[in-house]
Short mmCIF file of C-alpha atoms in Angstrom, two decimals:
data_model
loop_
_atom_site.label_atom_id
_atom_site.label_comp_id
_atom_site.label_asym_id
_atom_site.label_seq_id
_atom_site.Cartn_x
_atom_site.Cartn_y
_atom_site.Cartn_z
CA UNK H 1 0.00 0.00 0.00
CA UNK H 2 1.96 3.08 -0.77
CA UNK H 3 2.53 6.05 2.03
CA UNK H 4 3.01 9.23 1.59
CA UNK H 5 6.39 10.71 2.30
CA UNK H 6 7.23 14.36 2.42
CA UNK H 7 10.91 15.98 3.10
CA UNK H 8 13.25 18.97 2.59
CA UNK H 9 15.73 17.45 -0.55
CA UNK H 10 17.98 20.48 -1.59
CA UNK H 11 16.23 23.23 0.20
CA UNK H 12 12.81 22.51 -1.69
CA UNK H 13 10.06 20.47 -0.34
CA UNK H 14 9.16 17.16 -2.10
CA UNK H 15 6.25 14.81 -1.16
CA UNK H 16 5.93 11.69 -3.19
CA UNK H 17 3.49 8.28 -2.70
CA UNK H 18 5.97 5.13 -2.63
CA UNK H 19 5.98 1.75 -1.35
CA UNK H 20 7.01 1.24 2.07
CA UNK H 21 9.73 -0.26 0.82
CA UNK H 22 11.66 2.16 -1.65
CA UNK H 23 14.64 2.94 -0.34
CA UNK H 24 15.99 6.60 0.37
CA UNK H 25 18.20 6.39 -2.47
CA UNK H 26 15.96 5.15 -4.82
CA UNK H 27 13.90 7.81 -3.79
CA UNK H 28 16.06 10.27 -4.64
CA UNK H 29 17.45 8.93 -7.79
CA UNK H 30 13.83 7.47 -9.26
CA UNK H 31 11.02 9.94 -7.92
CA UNK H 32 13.12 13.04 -7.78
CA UNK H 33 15.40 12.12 -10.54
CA UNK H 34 18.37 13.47 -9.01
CA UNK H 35 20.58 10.67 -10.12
CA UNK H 36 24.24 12.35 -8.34
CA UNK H 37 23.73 9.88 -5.74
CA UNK H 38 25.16 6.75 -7.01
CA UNK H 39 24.25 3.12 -6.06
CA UNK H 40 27.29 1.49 -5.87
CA UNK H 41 27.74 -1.71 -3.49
CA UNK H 42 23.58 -1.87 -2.16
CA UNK H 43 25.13 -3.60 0.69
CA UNK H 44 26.23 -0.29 3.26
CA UNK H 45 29.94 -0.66 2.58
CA UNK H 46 31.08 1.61 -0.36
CA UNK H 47 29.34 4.49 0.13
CA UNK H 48 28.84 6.15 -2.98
CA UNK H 49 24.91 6.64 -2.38
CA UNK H 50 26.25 8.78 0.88
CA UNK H 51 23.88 12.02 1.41
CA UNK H 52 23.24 14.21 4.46
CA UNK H 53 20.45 13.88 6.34
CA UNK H 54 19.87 16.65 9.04
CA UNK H 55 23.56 17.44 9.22
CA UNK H 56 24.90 13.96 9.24
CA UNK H 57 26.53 11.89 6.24
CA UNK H 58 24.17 9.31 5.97
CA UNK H 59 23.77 5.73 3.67
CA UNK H 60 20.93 6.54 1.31
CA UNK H 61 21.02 2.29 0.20
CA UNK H 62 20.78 1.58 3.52
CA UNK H 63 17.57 3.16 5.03
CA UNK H 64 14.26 3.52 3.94
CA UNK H 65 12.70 6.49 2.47
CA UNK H 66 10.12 6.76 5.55
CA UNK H 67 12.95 7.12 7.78
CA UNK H 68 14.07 10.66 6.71
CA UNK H 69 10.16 11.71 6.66
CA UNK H 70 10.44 15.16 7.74
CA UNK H 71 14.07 15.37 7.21
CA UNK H 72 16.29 17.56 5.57
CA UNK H 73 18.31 16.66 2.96
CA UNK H 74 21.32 17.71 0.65
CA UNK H 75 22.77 15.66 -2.35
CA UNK H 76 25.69 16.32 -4.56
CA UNK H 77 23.08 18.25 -6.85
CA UNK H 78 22.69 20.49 -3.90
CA UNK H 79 26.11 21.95 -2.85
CA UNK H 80 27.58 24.35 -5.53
CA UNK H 81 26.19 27.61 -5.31
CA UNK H 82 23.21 29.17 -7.10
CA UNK H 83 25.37 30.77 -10.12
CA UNK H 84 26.88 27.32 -10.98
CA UNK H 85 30.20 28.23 -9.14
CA UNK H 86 31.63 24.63 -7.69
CA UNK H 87 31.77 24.35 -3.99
CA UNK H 88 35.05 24.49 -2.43
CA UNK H 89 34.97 20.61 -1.78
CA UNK H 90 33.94 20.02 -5.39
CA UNK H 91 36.70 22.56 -6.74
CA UNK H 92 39.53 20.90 -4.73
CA UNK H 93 38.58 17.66 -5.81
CA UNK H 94 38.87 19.33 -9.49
CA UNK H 95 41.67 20.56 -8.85
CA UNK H 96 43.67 17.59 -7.45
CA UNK H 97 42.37 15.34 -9.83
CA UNK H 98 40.90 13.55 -6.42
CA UNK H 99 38.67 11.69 -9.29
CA UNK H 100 38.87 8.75 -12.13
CA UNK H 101 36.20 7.63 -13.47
CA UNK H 102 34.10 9.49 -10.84
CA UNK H 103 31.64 7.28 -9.42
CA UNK H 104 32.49 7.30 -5.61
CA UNK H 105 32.87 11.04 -6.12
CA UNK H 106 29.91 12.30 -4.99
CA UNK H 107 29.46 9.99 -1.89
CA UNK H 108 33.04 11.09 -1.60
CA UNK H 109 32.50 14.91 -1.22
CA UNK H 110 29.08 14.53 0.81
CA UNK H 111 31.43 12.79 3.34
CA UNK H 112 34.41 15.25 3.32
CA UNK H 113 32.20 18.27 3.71
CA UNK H 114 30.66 16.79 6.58
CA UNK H 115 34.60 15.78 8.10
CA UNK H 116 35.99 18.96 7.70
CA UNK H 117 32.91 20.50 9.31
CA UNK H 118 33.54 17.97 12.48
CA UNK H 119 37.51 18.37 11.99
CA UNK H 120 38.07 21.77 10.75
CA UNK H 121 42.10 21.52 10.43
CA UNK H 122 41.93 17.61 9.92
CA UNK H 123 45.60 15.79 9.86
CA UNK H 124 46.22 13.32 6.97
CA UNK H 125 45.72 10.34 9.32
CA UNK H 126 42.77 11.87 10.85
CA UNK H 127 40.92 12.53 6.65
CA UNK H 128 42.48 8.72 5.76
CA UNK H 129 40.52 7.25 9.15
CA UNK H 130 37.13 8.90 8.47
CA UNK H 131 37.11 8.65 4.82
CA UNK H 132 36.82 4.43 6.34
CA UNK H 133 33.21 4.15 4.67
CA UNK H 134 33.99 5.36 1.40
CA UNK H 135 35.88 3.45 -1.50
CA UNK H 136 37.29 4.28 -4.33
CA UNK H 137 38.57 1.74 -6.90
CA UNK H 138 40.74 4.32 -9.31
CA UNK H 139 42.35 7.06 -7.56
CA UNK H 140 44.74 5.15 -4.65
CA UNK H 141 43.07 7.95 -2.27
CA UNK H 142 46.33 10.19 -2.23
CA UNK H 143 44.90 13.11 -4.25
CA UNK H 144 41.06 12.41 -2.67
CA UNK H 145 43.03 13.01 0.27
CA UNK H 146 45.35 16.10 -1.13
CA UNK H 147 41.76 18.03 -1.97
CA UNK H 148 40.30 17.01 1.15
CA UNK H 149 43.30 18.86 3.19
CA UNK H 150 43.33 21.72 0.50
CA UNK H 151 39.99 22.14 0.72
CA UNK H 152 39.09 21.94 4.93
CA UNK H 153 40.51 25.73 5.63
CA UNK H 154 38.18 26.98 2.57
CA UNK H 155 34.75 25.01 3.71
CA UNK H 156 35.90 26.03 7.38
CA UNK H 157 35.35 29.63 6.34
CA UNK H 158 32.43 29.25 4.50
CA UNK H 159 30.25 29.22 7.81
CA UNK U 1 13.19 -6.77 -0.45
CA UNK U 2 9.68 -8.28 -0.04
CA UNK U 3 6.94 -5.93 0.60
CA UNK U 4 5.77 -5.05 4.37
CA UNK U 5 3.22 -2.18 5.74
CA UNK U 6 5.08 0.32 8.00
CA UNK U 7 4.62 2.56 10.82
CA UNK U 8 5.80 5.33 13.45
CA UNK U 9 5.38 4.23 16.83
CA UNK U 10 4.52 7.26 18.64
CA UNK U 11 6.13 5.68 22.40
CA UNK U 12 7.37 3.19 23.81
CA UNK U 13 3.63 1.93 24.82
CA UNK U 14 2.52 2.41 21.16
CA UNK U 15 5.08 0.32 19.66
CA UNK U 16 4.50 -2.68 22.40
CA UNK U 17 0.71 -2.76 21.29
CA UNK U 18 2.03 -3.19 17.74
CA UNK U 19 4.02 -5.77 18.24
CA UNK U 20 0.97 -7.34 20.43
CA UNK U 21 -1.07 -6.84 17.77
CA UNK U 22 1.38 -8.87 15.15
CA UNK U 23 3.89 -10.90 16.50
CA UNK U 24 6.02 -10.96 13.81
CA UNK U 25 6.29 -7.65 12.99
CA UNK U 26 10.20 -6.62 13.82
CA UNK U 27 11.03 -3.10 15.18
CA UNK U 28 13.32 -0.66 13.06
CA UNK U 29 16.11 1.01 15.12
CA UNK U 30 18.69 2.73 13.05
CA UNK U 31 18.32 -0.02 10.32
CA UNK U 32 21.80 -0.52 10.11
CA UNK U 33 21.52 -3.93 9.84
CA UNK U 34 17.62 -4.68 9.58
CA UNK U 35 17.60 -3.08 5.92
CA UNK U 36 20.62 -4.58 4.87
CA UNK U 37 19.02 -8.06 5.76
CA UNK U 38 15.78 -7.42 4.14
CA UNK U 39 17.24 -6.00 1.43
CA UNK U 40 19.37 -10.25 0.80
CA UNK U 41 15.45 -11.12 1.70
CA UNK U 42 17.83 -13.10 4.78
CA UNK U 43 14.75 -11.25 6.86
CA UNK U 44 11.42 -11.04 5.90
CA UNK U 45 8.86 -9.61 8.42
CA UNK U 46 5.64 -8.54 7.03
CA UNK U 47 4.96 -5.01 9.40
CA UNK U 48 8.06 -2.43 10.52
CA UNK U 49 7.41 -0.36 13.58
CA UNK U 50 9.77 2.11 13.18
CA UNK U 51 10.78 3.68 16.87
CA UNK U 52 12.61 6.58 15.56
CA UNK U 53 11.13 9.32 16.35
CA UNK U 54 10.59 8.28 20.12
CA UNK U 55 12.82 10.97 21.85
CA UNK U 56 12.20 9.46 25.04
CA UNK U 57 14.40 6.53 23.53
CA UNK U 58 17.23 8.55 22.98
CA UNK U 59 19.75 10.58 25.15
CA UNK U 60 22.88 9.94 27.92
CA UNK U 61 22.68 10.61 31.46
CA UNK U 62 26.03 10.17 33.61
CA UNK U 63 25.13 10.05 37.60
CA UNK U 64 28.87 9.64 38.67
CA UNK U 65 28.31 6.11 39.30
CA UNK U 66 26.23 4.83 35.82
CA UNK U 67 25.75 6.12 32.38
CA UNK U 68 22.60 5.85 31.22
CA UNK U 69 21.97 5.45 27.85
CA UNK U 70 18.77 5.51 25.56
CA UNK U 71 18.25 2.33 23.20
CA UNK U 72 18.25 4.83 20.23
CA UNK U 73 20.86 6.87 21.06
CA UNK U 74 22.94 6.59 17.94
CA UNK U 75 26.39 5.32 17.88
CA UNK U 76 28.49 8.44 16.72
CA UNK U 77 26.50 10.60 19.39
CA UNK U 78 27.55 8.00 22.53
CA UNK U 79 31.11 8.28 20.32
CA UNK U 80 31.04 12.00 20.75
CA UNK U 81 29.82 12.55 24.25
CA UNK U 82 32.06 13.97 26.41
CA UNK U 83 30.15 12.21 29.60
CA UNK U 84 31.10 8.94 28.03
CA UNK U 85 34.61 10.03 26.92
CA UNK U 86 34.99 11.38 30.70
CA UNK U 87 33.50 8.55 32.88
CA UNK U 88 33.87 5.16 30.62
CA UNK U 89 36.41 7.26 27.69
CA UNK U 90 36.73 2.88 26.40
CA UNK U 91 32.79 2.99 25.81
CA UNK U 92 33.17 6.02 23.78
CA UNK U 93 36.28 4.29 21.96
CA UNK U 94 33.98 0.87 21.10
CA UNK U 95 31.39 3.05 19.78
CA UNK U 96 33.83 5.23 17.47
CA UNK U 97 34.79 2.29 16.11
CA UNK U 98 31.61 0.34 15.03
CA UNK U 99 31.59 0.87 11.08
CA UNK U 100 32.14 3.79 9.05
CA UNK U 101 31.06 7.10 9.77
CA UNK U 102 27.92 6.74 7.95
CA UNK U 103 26.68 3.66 9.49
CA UNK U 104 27.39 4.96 13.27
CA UNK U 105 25.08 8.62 12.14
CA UNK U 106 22.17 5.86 12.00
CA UNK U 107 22.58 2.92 14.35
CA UNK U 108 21.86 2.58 17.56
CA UNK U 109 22.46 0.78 20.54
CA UNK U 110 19.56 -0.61 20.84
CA UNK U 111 19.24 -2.35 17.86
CA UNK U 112 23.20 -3.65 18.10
CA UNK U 113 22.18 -5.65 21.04
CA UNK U 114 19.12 -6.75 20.27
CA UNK U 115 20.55 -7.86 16.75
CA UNK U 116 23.38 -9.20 18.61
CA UNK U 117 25.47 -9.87 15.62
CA UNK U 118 28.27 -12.46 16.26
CA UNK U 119 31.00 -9.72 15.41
CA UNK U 120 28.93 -6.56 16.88
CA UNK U 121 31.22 -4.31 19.34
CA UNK U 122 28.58 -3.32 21.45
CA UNK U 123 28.09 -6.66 23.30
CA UNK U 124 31.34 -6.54 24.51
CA UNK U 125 31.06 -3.48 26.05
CA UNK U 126 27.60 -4.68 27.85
CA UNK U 127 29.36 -7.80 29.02
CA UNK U 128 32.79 -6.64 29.82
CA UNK U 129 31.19 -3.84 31.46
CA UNK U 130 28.77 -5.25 33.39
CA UNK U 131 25.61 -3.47 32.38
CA UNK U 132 22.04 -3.78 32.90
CA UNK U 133 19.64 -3.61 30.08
CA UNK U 134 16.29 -2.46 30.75
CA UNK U 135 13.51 -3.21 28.81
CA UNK U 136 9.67 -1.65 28.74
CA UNK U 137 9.09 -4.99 31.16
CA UNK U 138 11.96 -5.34 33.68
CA UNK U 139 15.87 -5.03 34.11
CA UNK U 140 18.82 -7.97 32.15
CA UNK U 141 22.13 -8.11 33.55
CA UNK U 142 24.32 -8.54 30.48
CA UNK U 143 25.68 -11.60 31.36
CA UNK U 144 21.93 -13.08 31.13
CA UNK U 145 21.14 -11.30 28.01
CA UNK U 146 23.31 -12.34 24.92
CA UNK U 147 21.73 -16.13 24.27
CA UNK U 148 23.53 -17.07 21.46
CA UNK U 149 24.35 -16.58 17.88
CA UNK U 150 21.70 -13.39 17.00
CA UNK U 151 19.60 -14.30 19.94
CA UNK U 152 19.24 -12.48 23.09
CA UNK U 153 16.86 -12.96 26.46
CA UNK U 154 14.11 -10.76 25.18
CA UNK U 155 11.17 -11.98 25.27
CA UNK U 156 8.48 -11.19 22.38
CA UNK U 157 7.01 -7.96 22.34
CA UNK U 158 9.68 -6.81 24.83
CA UNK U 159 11.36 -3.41 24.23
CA UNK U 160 15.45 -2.15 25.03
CA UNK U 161 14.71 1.21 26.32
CA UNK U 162 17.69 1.85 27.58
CA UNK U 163 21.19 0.44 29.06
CA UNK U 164 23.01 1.19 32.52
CA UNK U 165 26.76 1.06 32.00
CA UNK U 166 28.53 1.52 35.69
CA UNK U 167 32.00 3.05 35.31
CA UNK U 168 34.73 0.88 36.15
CA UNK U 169 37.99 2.16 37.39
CA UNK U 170 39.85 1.40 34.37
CA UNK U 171 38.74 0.35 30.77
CA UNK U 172 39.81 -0.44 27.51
CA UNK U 173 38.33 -2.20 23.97
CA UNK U 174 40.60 -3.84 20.92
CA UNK U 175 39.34 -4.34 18.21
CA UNK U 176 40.94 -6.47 15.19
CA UNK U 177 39.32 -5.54 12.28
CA UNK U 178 37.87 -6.95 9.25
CA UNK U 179 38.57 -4.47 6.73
CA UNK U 180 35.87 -4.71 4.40
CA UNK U 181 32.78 -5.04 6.78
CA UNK U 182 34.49 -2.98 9.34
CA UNK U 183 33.21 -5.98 12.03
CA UNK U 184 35.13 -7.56 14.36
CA UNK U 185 37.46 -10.09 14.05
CA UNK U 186 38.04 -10.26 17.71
CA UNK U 187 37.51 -7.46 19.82
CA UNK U 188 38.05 -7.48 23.37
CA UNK U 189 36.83 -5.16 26.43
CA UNK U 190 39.14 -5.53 29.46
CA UNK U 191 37.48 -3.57 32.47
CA UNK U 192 38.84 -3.40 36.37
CA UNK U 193 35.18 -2.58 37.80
CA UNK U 194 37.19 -1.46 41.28
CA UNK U 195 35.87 -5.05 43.06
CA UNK U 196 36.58 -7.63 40.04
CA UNK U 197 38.18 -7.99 36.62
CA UNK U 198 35.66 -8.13 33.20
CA UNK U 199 37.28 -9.86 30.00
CA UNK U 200 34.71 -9.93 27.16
CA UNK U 201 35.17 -11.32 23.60
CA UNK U 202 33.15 -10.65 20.32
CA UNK U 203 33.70 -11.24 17.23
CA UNK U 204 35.59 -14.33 18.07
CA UNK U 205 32.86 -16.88 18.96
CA UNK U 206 28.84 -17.25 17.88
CA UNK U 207 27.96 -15.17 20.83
CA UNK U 208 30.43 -12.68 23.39
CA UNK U 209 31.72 -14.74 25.48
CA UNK U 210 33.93 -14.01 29.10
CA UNK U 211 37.71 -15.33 29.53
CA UNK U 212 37.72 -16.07 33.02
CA UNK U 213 40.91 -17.51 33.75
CA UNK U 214 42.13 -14.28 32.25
CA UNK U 215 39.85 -12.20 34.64
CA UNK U 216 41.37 -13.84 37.77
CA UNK U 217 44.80 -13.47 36.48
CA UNK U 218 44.17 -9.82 36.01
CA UNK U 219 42.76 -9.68 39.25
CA UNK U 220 45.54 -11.22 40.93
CA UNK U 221 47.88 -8.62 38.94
CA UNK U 222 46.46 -6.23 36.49
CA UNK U 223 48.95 -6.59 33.95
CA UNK U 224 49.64 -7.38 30.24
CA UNK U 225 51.68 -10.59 30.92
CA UNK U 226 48.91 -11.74 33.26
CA UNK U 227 47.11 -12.62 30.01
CA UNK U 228 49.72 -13.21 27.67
CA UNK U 229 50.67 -16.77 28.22
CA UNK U 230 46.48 -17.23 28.19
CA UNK U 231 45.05 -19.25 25.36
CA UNK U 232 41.18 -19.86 24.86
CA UNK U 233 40.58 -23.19 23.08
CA UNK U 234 40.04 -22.60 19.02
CA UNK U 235 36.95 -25.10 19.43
CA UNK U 236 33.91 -23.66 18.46
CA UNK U 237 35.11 -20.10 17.27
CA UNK U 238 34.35 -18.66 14.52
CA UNK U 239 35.99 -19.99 11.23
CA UNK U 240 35.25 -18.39 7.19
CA UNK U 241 37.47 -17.00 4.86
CA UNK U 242 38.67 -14.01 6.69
CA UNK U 243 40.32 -16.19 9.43
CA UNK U 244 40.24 -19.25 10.76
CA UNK U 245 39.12 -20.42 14.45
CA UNK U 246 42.65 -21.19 15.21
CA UNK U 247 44.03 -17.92 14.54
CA UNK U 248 40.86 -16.17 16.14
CA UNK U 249 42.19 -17.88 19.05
CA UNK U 250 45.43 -16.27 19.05
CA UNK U 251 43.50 -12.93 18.28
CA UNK U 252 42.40 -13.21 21.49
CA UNK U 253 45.18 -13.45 23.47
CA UNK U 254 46.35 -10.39 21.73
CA UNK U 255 44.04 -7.76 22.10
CA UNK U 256 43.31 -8.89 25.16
CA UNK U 257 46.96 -7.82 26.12
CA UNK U 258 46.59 -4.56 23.82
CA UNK U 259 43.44 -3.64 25.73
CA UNK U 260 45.09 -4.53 29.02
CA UNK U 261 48.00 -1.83 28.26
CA UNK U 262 45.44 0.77 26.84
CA UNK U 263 43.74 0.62 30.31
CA UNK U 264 46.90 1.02 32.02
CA UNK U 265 47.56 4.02 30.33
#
């Protein structure tokens, strides 16, 4: 029997009917077509379908839709600014060639943002432990990790 | 994952009379693990009753003596309090530890114990620590309430609402991970409660399990070479591709040793 599930996604309110069922991420990717969030593993380990839900990096594949009822929540869609200009995160990342072939990269800066927010002036070993949740099968993490230092001071000031 | 109807429980009473009403409807904690499971169809349950919005369910309290903490009290938030990391700092180590990031914004404690996964962390720290785990009916002491492999004392339609964790005088939790699932190998909580010595082992065995010649070694001398020369038997541990009962075993021996020096410190 499908419920009715409303939340903030990107600053704008979305309701939708869906099964009980449909998973957050397939929420977001198949109702509000904001396919950024990848599906990458569907088992909670890789986290490329990693969001924010009320402030907290979040597994979209491993939670129902239901469960962030009410909640507000940002993608990779929703995180450069207005005028197109990249965020910080996104431009470091850019800039260090932190990416491949790209698909762990948005998990991947939906989880540094919300490090460097938690560690502001993060050491290497400190970025290397909490990026734990998050793989990527190109890079070798040393650049992913280069951007992620580059960019903390930056995303720091931005609040 | 098969199809299921769903709802909020408003309390702690609300959920209990939907789990009365269909007894084998499964509460949703975090969902941490529940929604993986469903998700391989390994778990199947035709009604969720999903307690997270219960705020009564969530939240530490410290006394000086006990912390307190709510069932749904979320992993990175007991990780982050500075009442745990002041009066049990090894509690708020174990729960730092417990996946990635991601998966410790959404699970709880709670659900960890009741799941009582073979390799969880949590049960270690109930065990080793000697906590009580009260339900909507009555109170568990930890050593009554891990059963076996994914089964625990509670009874059906009973509720975690919270857990009492009394500080010891010195604690500490190693953990040998497995990389990929981030679950332990063997992890071990070594606590000096002040009156006797707690040595708790997950990940090791189908259910945490106590060491107790190590605990009266330590409590003759509370030292690392008290338990270093102390083997458990490989019979019956835990054996699959990431390591073999025998070498779980030695695991044992070793973090118990590690966890012995971090207390120390």
């Amino acid at each position: 029997m499908p419920v009715k599930v409303s939340m903030t996604v990107n600053g704008k309110p979305v309701s939708a009917e869906v099964e009980e069922r449909t998973l957050l991420v397939n929420f977001i990717r198949e109702h509000l077509r904001l396919t950024g969030t990848h599906v990458g593993c569907d088992t909670a380990q890789c986290g490329a379908c990693t969001i924010e839900m009320n402030g907290d990096a979040v597994k979209a594949c491993n939670m129902l839709a239901m469960q962030a009822e009410g909640a507000k929540i940002t993608t990779i869609e929703g995180i450069a600014a207005a005028d197109g200009t990249l965020h910080p995160m996104q431009e470091a990342f850019r800039e260090h060639h932190a990416l491949q072939c790209g698909f762990c990269t948005p998990g991947m800066v939906i989880s540094a943002i919300d490090l460097v927010r938690r560690h502001p002036n993060p050491s290497e070993e400190v970025v290397r432990a909490e990026l734990d949740g998050n793989f990527c099968r190109c890079t070798g993490y040393h650049n992913i990790v280069k951007a992620i230092l580059d960019a903390a001071p930056k995303v720091a000031a931005m609040r | 994952m098969y199809a299921f109807t769903y709802r909020k429980a408003k309390d702690v009473k609300d959920a209990a009379a939907g789990l009365a009403k269909n007894a084998d409807a499964k509460l949703l904690a975090g969902g941490q693990s529940l929604i993986a499971a469903m998700k391989l169809r390994l778990s199947a349950p035709p009604e969720l009753i999903d307690l997270g919005t219960i705020s009564e369910l969530r939240g530490i309290k410290s006394d000086g003596k006990n912390v307190v903490i709510g069932a749904m009290t979320r992993h990175a938030e007991v990780a982050a309090s500075t009442d745990v990391k002041k009066a049990i700092p090894a509690l708020a180590y174990l729960a730092s530890q417990i996946g990635d990031r991601m998966v410790r914004n959404m699970g709880t404690l709670g659900g960890a114990i009741a799941h009582n996964d073979p390799a969880a962390d949590y049960p270690a720290a109930v065990v080793g620590l000697g906590a009580t785990v009260e339900t909507n009916k009555r109170k568990i002491d930890a050593d009554a309430f891990f059963k076996g492999i994914y089964e625990t004392a509670l009874d059906p339609g009973e509720i975690i609402t919270s857990v009492s964790f009394p500080i010891p005088k010195r604690a500490a939790y190693m953990k040998f991970k497995q990389p990929a699932s981030r679950f332990a190998m063997v992890g071990v909580m070594v606590a000096d409660t002040g009156k006797d010595v707690r040595v708790a082992v997950t990940g090791a065995g189908p259910c945490v399990f106590r060491v107790k010649e190590m605990e009266q070694a330590l409590g003759k001398k509370f030292a690392p070479d008290s338990v270093a020369n102390i083997k458990v038997p490989d019979k019956g541990l835990n054996s699959d591709i990431h390591a073999s009962a025998e070498y779980r075993a030695h695991l044992v021996t070793v973090m118990a040793k590690r966890a012995v020096e971090a207390a120390l410190k």
